[in-house]
PDB file of C-alpha atoms in Angstrom:
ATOM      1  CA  UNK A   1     137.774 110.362 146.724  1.00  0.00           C
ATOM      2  CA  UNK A   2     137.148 107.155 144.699  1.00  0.00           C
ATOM      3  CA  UNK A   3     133.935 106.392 142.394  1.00  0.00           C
ATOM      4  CA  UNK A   4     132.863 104.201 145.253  1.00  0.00           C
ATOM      5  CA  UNK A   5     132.825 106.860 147.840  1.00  0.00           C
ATOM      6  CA  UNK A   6     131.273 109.268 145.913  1.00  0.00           C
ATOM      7  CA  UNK A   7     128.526 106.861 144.850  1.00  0.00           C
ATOM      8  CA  UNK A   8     128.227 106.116 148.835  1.00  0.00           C
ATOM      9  CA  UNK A   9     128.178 109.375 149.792  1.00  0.00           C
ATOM     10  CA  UNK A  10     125.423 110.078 146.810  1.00  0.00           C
ATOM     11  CA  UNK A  11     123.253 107.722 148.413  1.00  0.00           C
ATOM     12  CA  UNK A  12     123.476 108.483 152.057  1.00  0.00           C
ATOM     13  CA  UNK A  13     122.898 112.135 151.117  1.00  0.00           C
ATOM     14  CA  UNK A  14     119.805 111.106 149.522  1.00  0.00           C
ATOM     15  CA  UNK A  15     118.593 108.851 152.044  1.00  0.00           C
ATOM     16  CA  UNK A  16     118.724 111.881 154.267  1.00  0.00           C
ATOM     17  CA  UNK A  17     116.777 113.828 151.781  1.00  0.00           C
ATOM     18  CA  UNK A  18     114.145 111.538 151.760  1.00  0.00           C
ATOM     19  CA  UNK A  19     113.961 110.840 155.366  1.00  0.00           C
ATOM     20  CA  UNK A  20     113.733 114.779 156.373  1.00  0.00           C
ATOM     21  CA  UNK A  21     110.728 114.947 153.795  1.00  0.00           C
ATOM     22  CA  UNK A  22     109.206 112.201 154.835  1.00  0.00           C
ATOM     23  CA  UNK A  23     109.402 113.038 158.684  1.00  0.00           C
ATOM     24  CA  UNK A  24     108.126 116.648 157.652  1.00  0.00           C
ATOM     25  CA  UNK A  25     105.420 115.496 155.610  1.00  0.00           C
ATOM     26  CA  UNK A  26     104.514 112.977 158.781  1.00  0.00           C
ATOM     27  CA  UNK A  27     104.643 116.374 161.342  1.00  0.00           C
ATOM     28  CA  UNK A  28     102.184 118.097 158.863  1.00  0.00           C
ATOM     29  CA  UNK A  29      99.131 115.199 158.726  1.00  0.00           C
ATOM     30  CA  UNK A  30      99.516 114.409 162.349  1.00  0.00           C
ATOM     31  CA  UNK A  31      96.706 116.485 163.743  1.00  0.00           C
ATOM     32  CA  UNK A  32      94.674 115.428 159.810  1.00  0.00           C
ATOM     33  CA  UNK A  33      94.955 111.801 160.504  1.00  0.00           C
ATOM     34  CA  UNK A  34      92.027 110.023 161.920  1.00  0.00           C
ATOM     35  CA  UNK A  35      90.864 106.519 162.602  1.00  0.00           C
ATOM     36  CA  UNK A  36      88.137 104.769 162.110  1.00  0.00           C
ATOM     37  CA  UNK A  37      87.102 102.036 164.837  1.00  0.00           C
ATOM     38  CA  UNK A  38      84.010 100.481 165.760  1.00  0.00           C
ATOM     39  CA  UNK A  39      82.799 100.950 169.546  1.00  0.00           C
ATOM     40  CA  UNK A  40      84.081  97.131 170.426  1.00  0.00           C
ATOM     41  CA  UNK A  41      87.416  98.313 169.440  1.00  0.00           C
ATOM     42  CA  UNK A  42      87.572 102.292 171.101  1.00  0.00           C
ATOM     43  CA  UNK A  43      86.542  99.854 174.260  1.00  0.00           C
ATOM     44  CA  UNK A  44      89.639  96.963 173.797  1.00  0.00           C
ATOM     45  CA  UNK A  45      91.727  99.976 172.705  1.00  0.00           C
ATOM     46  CA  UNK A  46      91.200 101.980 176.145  1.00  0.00           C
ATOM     47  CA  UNK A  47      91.925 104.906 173.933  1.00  0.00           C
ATOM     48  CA  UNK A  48      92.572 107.951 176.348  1.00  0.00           C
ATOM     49  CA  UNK A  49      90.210 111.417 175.972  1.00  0.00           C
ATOM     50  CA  UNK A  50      91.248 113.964 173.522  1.00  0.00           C
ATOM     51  CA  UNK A  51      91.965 111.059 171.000  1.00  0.00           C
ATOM     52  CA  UNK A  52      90.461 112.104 167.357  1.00  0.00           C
ATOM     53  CA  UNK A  53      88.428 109.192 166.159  1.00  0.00           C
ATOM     54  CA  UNK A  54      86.149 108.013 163.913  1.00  0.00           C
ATOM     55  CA  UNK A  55      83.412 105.725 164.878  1.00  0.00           C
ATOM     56  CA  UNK A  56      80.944 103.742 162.865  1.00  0.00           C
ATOM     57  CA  UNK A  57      78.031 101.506 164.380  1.00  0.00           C
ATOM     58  CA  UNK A  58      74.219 101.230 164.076  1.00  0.00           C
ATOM     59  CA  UNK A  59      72.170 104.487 166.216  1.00  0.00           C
ATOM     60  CA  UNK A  60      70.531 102.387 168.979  1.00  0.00           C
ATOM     61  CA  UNK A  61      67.053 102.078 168.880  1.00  0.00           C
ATOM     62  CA  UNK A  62      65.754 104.305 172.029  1.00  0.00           C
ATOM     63  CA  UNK A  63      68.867 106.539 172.447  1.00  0.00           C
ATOM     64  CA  UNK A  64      68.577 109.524 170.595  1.00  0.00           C
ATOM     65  CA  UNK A  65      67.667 112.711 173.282  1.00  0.00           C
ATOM     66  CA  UNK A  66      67.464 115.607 171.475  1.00  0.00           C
ATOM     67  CA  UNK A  67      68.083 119.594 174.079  1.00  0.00           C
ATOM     68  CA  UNK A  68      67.728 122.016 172.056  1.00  0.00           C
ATOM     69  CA  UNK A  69      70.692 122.171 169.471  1.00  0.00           C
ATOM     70  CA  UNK A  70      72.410 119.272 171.423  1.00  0.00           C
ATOM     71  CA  UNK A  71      71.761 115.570 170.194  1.00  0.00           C
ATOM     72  CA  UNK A  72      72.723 112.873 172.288  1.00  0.00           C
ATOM     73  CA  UNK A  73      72.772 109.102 170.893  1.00  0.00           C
ATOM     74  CA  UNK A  74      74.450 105.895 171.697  1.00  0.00           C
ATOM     75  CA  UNK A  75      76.333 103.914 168.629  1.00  0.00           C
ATOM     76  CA  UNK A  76      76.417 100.399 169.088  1.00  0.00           C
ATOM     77  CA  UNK A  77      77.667  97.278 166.917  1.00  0.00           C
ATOM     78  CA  UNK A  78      75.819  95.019 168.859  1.00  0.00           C
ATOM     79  CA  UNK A  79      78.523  94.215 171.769  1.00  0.00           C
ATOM     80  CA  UNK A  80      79.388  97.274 173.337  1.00  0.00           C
ATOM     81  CA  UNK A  81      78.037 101.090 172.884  1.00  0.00           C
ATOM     82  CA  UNK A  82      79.650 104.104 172.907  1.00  0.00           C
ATOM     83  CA  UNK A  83      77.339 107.489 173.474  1.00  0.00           C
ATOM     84  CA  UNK A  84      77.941 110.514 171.546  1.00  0.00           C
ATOM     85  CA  UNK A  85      77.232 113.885 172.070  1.00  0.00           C
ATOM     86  CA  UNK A  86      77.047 116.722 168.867  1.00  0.00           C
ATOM     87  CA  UNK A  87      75.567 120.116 168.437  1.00  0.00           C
ATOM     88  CA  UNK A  88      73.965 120.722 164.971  1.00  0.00           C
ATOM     89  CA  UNK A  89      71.903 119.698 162.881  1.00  0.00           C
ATOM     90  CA  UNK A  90      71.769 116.042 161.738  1.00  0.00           C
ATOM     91  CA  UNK A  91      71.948 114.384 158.353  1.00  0.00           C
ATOM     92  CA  UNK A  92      68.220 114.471 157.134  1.00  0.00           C
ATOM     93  CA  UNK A  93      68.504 110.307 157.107  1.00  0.00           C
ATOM     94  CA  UNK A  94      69.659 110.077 160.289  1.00  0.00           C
ATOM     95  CA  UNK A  95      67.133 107.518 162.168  1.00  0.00           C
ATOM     96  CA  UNK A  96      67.233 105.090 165.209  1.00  0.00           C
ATOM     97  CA  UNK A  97      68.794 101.392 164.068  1.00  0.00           C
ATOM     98  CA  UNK A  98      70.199 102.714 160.599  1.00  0.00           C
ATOM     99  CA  UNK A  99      74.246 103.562 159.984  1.00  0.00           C
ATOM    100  CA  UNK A 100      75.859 106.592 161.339  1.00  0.00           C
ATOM    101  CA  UNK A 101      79.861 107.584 161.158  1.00  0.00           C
ATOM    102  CA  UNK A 102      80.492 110.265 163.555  1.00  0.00           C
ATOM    103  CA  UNK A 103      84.254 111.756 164.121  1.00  0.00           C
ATOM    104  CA  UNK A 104      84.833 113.720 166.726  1.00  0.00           C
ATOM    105  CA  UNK A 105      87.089 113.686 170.318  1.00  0.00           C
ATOM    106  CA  UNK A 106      86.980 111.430 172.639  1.00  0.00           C
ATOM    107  CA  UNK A 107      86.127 112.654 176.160  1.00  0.00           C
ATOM    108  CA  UNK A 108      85.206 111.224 179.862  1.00  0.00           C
ATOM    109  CA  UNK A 109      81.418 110.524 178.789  1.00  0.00           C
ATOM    110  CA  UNK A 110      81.737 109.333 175.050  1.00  0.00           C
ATOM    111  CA  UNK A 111      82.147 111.209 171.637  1.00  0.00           C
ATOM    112  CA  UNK A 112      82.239 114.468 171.401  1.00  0.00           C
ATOM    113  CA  UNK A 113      81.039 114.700 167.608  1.00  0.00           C
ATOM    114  CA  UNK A 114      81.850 117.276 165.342  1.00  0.00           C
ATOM    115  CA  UNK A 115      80.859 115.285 162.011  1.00  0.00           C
ATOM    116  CA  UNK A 116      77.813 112.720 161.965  1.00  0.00           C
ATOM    117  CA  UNK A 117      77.039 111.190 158.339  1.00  0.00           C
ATOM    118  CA  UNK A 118      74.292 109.239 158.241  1.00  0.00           C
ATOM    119  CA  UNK A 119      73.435 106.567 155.120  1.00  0.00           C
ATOM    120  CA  UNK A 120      72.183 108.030 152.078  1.00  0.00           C
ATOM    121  CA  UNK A 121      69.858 105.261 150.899  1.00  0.00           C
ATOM    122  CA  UNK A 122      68.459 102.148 152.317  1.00  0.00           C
ATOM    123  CA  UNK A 123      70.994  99.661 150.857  1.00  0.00           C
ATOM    124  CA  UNK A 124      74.377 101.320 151.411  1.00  0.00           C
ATOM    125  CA  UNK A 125      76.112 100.981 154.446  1.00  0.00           C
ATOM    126  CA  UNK A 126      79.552 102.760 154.943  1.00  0.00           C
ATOM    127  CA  UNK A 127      82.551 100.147 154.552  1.00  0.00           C
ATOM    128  CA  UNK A 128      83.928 100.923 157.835  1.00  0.00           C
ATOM    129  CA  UNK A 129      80.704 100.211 159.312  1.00  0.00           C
ATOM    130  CA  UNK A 130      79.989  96.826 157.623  1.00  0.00           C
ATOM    131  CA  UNK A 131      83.530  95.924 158.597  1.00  0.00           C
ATOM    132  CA  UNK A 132      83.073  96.828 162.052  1.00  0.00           C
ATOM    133  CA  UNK A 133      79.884  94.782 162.751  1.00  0.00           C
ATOM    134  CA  UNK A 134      81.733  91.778 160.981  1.00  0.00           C
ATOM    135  CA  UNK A 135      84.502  92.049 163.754  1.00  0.00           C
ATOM    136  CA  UNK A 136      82.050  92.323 166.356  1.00  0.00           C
ATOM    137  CA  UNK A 137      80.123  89.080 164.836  1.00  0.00           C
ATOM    138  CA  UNK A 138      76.680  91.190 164.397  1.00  0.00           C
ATOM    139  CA  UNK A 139      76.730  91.514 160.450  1.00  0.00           C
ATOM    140  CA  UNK A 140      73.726  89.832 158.650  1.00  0.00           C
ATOM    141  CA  UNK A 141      73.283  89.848 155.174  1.00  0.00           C
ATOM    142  CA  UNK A 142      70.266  91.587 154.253  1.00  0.00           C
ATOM    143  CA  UNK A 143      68.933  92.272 157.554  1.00  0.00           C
ATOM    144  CA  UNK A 144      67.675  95.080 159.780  1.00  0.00           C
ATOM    145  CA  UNK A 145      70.804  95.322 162.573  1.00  0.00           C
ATOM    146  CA  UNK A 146      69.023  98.129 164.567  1.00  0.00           C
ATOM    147  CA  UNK A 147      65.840  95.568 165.664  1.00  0.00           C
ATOM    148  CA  UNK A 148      67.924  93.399 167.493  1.00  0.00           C
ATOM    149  CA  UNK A 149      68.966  96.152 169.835  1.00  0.00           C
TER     150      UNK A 149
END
């Protein structure tokens, strides 16, 4: 075998390698990895139940029905809404027309929550939120996005 071949088969053997880790590595996050999307973009998406997802939006104004341990509350960006059901207790700032992030499994009805965060003062909004409701056009500088709804 010449220095060539050697120095080929070197680096085919190592592409392998690297190709079997990398698939493995891919097999082990794939139930870990989760999106974030606003609700404009779970409804252009058409994504199908049982789809883990993170969602980001204002709490609409109105929505929340609370029965017994069960919450029930729509998150909106200002275009479209998408309602989401969780059992537990809420982030203590968790309020009508502020942020929320709730991840969770898409079903029939809406989100299925398992997570809700909530903003933890009155200035911070979560990044995926903010990004979402520039998409979606509804971003304001400085201004109260859950009156408008």
């Amino acid at each position: 075998m010449t220095r060539k071949k050697k120095r080929a088969t070197l680096i085919i053997a190592a592409m392998a390698v690297l190709g079997t880790a990398l698939g493995l590595v891919l097999y082990a996050l794939r139930d870990n990895i989760v999106f974030f999307y606003g609700p404009s973009e779970i409804v252009a998406k058409d994504l199908p139940p049982g789809t883990r997802v993170r969602i980001g939006g204002l709490v609409k104004k109105g929505s929340v029905v609370h029965e017994g341990q069960d919450v029930r509350f729509d998150v909106t960006d200002g275009k479209h809404e998408i309602a989401v059901t969780y059992d537990g207790a809420l982030p203590d700032l968790f309020r009508e027309g502020q942020g929320v992030v709730a991840e969770g499994v898409l079903a029939a009805g809406g989100l299925d929550a398992s997570e809700v965060l909530a903003k933890h003062d009155e200035r911070y909004m979560p990044k995926e939120v903010v990004d979402a409701l520039k998409k979606s056009g509804r971003w304001q500088e400085n201004a109260d996005m859950g009156s408008s709804q």
